[in-house]
XYZ file of C-alpha atoms in Angstrom:
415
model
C -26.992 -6.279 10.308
C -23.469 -5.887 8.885
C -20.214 -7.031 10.874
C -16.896 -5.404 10.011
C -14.026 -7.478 10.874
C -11.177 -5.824 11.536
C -10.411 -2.522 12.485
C -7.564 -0.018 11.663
C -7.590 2.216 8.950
C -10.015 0.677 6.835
C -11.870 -0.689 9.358
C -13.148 2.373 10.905
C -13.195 4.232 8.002
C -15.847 1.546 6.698
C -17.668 2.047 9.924
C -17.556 6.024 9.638
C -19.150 5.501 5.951
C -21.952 2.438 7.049
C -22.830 5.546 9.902
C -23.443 8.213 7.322
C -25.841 6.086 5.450
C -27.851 4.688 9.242
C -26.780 1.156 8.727
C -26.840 -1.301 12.370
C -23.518 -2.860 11.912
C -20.943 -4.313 14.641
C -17.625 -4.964 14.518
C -14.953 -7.779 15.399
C -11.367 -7.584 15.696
C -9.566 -10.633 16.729
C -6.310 -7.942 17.770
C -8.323 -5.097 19.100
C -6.578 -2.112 20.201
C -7.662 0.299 23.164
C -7.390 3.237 20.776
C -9.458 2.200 17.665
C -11.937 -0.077 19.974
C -12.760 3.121 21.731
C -13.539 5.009 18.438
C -15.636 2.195 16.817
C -17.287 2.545 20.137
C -17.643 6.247 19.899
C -19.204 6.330 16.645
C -22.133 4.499 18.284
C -21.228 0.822 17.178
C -21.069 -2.652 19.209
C -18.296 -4.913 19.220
C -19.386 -8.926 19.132
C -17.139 -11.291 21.006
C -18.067 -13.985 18.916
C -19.463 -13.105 15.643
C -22.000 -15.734 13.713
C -25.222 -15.366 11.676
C -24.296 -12.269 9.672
C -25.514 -11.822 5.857
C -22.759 -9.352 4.892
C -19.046 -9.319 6.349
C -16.942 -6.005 5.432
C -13.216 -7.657 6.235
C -10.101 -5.565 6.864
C -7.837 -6.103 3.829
C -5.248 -7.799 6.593
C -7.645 -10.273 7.355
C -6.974 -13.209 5.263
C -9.905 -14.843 3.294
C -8.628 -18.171 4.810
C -9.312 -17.245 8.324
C -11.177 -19.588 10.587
C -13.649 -17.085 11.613
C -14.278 -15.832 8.026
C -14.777 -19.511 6.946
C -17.192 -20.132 9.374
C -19.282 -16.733 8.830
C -19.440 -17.667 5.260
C -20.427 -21.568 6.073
C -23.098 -19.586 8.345
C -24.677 -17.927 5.228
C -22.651 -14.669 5.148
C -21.313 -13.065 2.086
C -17.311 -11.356 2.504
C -16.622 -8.486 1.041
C -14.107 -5.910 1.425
C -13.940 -2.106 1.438
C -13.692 -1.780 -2.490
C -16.843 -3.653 -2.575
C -19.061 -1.882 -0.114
C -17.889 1.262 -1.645
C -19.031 0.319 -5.200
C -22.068 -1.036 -4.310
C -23.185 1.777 -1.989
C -21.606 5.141 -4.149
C -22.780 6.103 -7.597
C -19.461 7.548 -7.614
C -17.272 6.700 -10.617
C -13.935 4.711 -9.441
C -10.702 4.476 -11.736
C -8.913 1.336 -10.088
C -5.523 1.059 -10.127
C -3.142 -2.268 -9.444
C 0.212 -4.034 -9.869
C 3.174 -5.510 -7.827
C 5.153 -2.003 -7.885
C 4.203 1.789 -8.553
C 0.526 1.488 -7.496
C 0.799 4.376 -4.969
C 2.583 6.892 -7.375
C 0.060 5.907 -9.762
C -2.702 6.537 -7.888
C -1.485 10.062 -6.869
C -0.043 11.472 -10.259
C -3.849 10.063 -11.810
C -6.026 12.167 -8.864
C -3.675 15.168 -9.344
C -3.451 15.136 -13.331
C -7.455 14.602 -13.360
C -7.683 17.470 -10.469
C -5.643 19.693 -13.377
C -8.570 19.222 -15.764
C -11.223 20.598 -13.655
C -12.181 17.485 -12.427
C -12.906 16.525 -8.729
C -10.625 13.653 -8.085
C -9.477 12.252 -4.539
C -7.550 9.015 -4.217
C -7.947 6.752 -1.469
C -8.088 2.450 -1.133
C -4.724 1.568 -0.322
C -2.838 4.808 0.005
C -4.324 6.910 2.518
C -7.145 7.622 3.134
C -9.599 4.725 3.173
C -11.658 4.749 -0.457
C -14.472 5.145 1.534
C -13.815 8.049 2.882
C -13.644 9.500 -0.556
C -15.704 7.948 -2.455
C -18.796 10.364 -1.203
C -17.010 13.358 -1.776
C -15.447 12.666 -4.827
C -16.516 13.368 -8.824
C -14.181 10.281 -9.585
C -12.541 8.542 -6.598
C -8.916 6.935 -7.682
C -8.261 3.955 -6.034
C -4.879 1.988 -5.139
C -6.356 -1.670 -4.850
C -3.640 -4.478 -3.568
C -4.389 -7.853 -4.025
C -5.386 -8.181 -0.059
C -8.402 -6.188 -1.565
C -9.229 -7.664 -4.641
C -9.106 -11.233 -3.493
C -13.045 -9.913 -2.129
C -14.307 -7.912 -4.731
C -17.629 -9.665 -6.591
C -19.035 -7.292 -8.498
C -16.323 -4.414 -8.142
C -16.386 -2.327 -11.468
C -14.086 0.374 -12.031
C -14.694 2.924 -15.235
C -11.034 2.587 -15.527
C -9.177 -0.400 -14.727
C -4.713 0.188 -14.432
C -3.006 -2.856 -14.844
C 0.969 -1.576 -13.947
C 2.731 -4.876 -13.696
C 2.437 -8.496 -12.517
C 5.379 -9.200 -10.610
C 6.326 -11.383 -7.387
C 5.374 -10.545 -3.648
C 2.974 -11.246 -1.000
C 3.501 -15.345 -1.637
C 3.051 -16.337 2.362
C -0.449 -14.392 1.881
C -1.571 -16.181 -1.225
C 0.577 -19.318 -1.301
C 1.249 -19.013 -4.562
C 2.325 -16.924 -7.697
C -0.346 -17.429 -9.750
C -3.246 -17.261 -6.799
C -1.705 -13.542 -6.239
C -1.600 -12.582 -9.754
C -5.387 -14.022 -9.910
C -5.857 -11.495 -6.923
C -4.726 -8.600 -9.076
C -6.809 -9.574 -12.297
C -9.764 -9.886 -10.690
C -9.536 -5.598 -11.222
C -10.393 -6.937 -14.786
C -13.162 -9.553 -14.269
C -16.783 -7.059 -14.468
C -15.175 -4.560 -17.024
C -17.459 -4.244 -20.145
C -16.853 -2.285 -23.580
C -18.153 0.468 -22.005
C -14.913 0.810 -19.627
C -11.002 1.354 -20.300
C -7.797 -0.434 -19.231
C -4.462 0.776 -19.241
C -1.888 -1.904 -19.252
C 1.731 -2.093 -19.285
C 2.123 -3.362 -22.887
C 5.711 -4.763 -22.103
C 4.868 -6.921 -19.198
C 3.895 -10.733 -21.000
C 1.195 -11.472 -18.169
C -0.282 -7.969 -18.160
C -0.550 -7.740 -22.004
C -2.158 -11.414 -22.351
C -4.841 -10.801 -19.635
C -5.443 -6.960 -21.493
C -6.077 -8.276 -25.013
C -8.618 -11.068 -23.680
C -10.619 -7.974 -22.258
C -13.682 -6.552 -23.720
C -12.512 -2.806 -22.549
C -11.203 0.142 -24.159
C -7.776 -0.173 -24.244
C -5.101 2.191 -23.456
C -2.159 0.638 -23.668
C 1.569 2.402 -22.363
C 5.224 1.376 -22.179
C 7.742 2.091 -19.370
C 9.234 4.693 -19.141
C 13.356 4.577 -18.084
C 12.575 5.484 -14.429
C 9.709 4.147 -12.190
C 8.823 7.903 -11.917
C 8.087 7.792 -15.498
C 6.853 4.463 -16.189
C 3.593 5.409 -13.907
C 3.235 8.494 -14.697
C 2.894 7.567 -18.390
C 0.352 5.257 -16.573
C -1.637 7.832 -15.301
C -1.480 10.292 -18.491
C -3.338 7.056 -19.783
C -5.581 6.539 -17.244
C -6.610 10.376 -17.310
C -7.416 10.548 -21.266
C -9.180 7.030 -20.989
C -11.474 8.876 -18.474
C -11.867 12.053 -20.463
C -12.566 9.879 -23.356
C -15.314 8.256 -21.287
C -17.088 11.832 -20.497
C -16.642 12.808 -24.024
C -13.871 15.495 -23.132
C -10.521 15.802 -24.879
C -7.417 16.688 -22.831
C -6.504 20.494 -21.620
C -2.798 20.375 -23.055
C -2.025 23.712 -21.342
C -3.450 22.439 -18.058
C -1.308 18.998 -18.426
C 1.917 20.934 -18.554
C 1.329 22.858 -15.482
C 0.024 19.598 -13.298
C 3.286 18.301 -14.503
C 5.061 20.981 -12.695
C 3.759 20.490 -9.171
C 3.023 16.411 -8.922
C 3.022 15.086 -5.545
C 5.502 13.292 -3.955
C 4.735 9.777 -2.162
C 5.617 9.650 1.015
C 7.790 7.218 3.135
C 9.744 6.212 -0.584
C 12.994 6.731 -0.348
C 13.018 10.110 1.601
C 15.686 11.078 2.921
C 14.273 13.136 6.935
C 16.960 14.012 8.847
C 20.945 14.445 9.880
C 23.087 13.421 13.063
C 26.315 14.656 12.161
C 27.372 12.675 9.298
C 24.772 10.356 9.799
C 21.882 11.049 7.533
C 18.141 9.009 7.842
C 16.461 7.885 5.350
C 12.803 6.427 5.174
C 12.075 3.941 2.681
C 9.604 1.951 4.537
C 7.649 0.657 1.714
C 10.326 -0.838 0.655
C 8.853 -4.137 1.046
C 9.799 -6.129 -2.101
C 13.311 -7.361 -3.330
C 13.816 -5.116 -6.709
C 12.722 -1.247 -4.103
C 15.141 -2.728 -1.245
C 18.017 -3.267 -3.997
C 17.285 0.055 -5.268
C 17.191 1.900 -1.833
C 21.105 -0.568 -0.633
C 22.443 1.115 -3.986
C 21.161 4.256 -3.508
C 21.841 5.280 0.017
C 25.102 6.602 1.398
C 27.763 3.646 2.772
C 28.205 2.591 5.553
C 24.505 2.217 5.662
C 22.923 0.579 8.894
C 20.002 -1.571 7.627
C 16.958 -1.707 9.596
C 15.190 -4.834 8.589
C 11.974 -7.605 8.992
C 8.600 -7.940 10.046
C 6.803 -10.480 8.538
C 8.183 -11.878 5.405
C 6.598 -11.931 2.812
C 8.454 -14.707 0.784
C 11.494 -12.503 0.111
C 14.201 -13.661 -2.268
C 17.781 -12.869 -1.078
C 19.959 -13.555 -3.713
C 19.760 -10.066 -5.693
C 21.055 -8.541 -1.934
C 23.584 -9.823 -1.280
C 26.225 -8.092 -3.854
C 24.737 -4.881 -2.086
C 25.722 -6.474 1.791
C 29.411 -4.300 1.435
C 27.722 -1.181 1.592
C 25.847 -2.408 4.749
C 27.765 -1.757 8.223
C 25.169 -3.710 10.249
C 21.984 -5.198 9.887
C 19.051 -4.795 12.660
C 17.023 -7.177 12.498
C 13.324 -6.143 13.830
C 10.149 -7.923 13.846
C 8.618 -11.186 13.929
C 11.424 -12.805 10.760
C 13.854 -9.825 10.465
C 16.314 -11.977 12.702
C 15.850 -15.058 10.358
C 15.963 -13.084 7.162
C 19.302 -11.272 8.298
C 21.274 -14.211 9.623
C 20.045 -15.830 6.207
C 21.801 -13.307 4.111
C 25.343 -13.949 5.427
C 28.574 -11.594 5.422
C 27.598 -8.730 7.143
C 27.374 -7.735 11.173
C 23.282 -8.459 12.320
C 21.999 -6.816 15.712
C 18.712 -8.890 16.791
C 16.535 -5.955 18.110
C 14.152 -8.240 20.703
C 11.639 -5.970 21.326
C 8.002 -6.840 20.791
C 6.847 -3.269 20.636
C 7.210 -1.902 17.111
C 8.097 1.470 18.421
C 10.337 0.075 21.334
C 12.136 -1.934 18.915
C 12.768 0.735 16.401
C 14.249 2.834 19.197
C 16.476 0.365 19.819
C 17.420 0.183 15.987
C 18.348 3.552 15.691
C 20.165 3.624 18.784
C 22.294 0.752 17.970
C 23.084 2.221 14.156
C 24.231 5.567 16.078
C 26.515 3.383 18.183
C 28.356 1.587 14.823
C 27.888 5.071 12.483
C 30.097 8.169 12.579
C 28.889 8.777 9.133
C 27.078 7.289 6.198
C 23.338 6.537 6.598
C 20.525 4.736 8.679
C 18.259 2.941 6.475
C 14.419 2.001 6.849
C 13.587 -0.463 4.058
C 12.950 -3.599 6.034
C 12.044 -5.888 2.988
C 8.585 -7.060 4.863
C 4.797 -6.385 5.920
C 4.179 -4.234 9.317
C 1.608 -6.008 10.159
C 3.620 -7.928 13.057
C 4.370 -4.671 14.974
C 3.081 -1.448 13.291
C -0.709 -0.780 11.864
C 0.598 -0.687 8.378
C 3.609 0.905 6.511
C 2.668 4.513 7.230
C 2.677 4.182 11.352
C 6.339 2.060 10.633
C 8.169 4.875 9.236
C 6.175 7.877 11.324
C 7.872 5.436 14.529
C 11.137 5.541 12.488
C 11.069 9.040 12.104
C 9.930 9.949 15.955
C 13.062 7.417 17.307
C 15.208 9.510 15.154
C 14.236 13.026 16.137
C 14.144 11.560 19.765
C 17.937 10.896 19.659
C 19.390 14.461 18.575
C 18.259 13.949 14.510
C 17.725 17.493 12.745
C 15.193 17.974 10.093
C 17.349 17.770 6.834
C 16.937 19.988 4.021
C 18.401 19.295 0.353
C 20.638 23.039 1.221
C 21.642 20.980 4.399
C 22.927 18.195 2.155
C-alpha cells in the first residue's frame, strides 16, 4: 500500500497515474480541500486520518521533508519519495531533467517544442504544468522542470539528459540554507553515468565545478544577452545532447522553423488587460529578487505593486532604487505586510484578507482607487502557497479580479 501525502496538482495527478497501473494507495493531506478531496475520492481512493505503517510515501513537492508526519512515516519504516521518483521508477520513458534558480520553465518549454520539431514526441511536465506524471506515459521523451522541492526526494532519479541553468539564491526559509538548496538542485546530477549528457551554464562558478566532476557527456553553453536567449541556447543543447544519444544528427531546416513559433510561458511578465490608462500586468512568478527588479523597471509608472505571500528569504536592497516608480504597495498574504513596511519610502495598503482570491480583489480595487494611469503589477516577490494552490491559480485570481472590475482584454494594437 502506497500513501500520497499531499494533494493538489501533483498530488492527484500521482494518484490518476498509481490508478492506471491498479496500485491500492491512500492519501493524506494535512490542508485538504473540498474540491480535490472529492476527486481523490472519485478516482476510487481512501483518505487516512492518521497515516503510519506505509513502505512507500509519494509527498507533494510542498510538503517539506522536515515535516513531523514525514519523519515519523520514515522512523515507521517508510521510504519518501516524490513525483520525479515514482515516475522514473514506474515509466521506461526517457526523461531530460531540467533545473536552476531562474529560466527552468522557459527551458523546459523551448526543449519539448524544439525536440517536437525533430519528429520527436516530446511533452513537458514536473514543475510547469502538467504533473510529469501525467506525461510521462504518453510521451517518447518526457521534459521535466524539477525545483529543488522535488529533488530534495529523488534516490535513484536518472535523467538521459541532465540541464544545469544556474545556481543562484531563493527558497532559503525552505532549505535553511544556501548550500542545502543548491545540494537540492545537484542532486539532478548524482545517478548520471557516461552514458548520459549535461548541459551546464559554463559561466556560472558553482554550475561549471559540479559539471566537470561529472562522468556525463557534456554539453556545455554560455548566456546569451537576454534570459530569452540564455535558455534557449540551453535547450538547443539539451536537444542535440539527446539526438546525439539516439544516434541522430540535428534537422537544421526543421530548427529554423521551431524557432519561428516557440511558446510563450505564461504568467511572466504578460501584460492582460486595460482600464483606461491603467494597464495589468501578470508577472506572478516573479518570485525572486533579480525577475521582481526586472518586472519594477519594466512596467509603466505609477505602478501599484501587489506584493507577499510567504517569503521566501527575499533580499530588499536591489528594490528599493526601483520604489519611485511604485505609487503604492499592497501588501497580500501571510509576510507581504512585513516585507512592504520593510522596504520603506513608498505608500503600503495591508490587504487583510485571508482568502487569496478575496484579498486580491481587494488589491486591485484599491490600485484602481490611487491609479488614473500607469500600471497594476502582480509580481509579489513570494511562494503562493499561503493563499493560492501554486503560482498558476495566483495570477488566474489576479486576472478574474481584474476583468471583474471593468478590465478589457488588451491587445499589443490596443497598446
Amino acid at each position: 500500500m502506497i500513501l500520497v501525502y499531499g494533494l493538489g496538482r501533483s498530488g492527484l495527478g500521482v494518484l490518476r497515474f498509481l490508478k492506471a497501473r491498479g496500485l491500492p494507495a491512500r492519501f493524506h493531506d494535512d490542508r485538504p480541500k473540498k474540491e480535490e478531496v472529492a476527486e481523490a475520492l472519485a478516482l476510487g481512493f481512501q483518505e487516512d486520518p492518521d497515516p503510519q505503517g506505509y513502505p512507500l510515501v509519494v509527498a507533494a513537492p510542498g510538503v517539506p521533508l522536515a515535516h513531523p508526519r514525514l519523519s515519523a512515516l520514515r522512523e515507521g519504516g517508510a521510504e519518501v519519495i516524490g513525483e520525479a521518483e515514482l515516475a522514473y521508477r514506474m515509466s521506461q520513458t526517457p526523461i531530460i531533467g531540467i533545473t536552476g534558480t531562474a529560466g527552468k520553465t522557459s527551458t523546459t518549454l523551448f526543449t519539448a517544442h524544439l525536440l517536437r520539431g525533430q519528429g520527436l514526441g516530446a511533452l513537458a511536465g514536473g514543475n510547469v504544468d502538467p504533473p510529469l506524471v501525467s506525461v510521462v506515459d504518453e510521451a517518447e521523451v518526457a521534459v521535466a522542470e524539477l525545483s529543488s522541492f522535488q529533488l530534495e526526494r529523488v534516490v535513484r532519479f536518472r535523467p538521459r539528459v541532465a540541464v544545469l541553468l544556474n545556481l543562484g539564491v531563493d527558497h532559503l526559509d525552505r532549505h535553511g540554507s544556501l548550500q542545502a538548496y543548491h545540494g537540492a538542485k545537484l542532486n539532478l546530477l548524482k545517478n548520471l553515468t557516461p552514458e548520459d549528457a549535461l548541459v551546464y551554464n559554463e559561466m556560472d562558478p558553482k554550475v561549471r565545478e559540479a559539471a566537470l566532476t561529472s562522468p556525463a557527456r557534456l554539453y556545455p553553453f554560455a548566456p546569451g544577452e537576454t534570459a530569452k536567449e540564455t535558455n534557449l541556447r540551453a535547450a538547443l543543447e539539451a536537444t542535440r545532447a539527446y539526438l546525439d544519444l539516439l544516434g541522430r544528427s540535428l534537422d537544421e531546416g526543421a530548427l529554423r522553423r521551431s524557432l519561428e513559433t516557440l511558446p510563450e510561458p505564461a504568467h511572466r511578465f504578460q501584460t492582460f488587460a486595460r482600464k483606461g490608462k491603467v494597464v495589468f500586468i501578470d508577472d506572478s512568478i516573479a518570485t525572486r529578487t533579480p525577475s521582481v527588479a526586472a518586472a519594477l523597471g519594466a512596467a509603466p509608472p505609477p505602478i501599484a505593486w501587489i506584493l507577499g505571500g510567504e517569503d521566501k528569504g527575499a533580499d530588499l536592497e536591489p528594490l528599493r532604487p526601483l520604489l519611485p516608480r511604485v505609487r503604492v504597495v499592497l501588501a497580500i498574504g501571510r509576510d507581504g505586510p512585513r516585507l512592504a513596511r520593510a522596504l520603506g519610502g513608498v505608500e503600503v495598503v495591508e490587504i487583510p484578507e485571508k482568502d487569496g482570491r478575496a484579498a486580491m480583489r481587494r488589491a486591485v480595487a484599491e490600485a484602481l482607487k490611487r491609479l488614473e494611469e500607469g500600471s497594476v503589477l502582480l509580481a509579489p516577490l513570494a511562494a503562493s502557497f499561503d493563499q493560492f494552490r501554486d503560482y498558476r491559480d495566483r495570477a488566474q485570481a489576479f486576472r478574474e479580479a481584474v476583468l471583474e472590475m471593468g478590465g478589457e482584454p488588451w491587445t499589443p494594437s490596443s497598446s
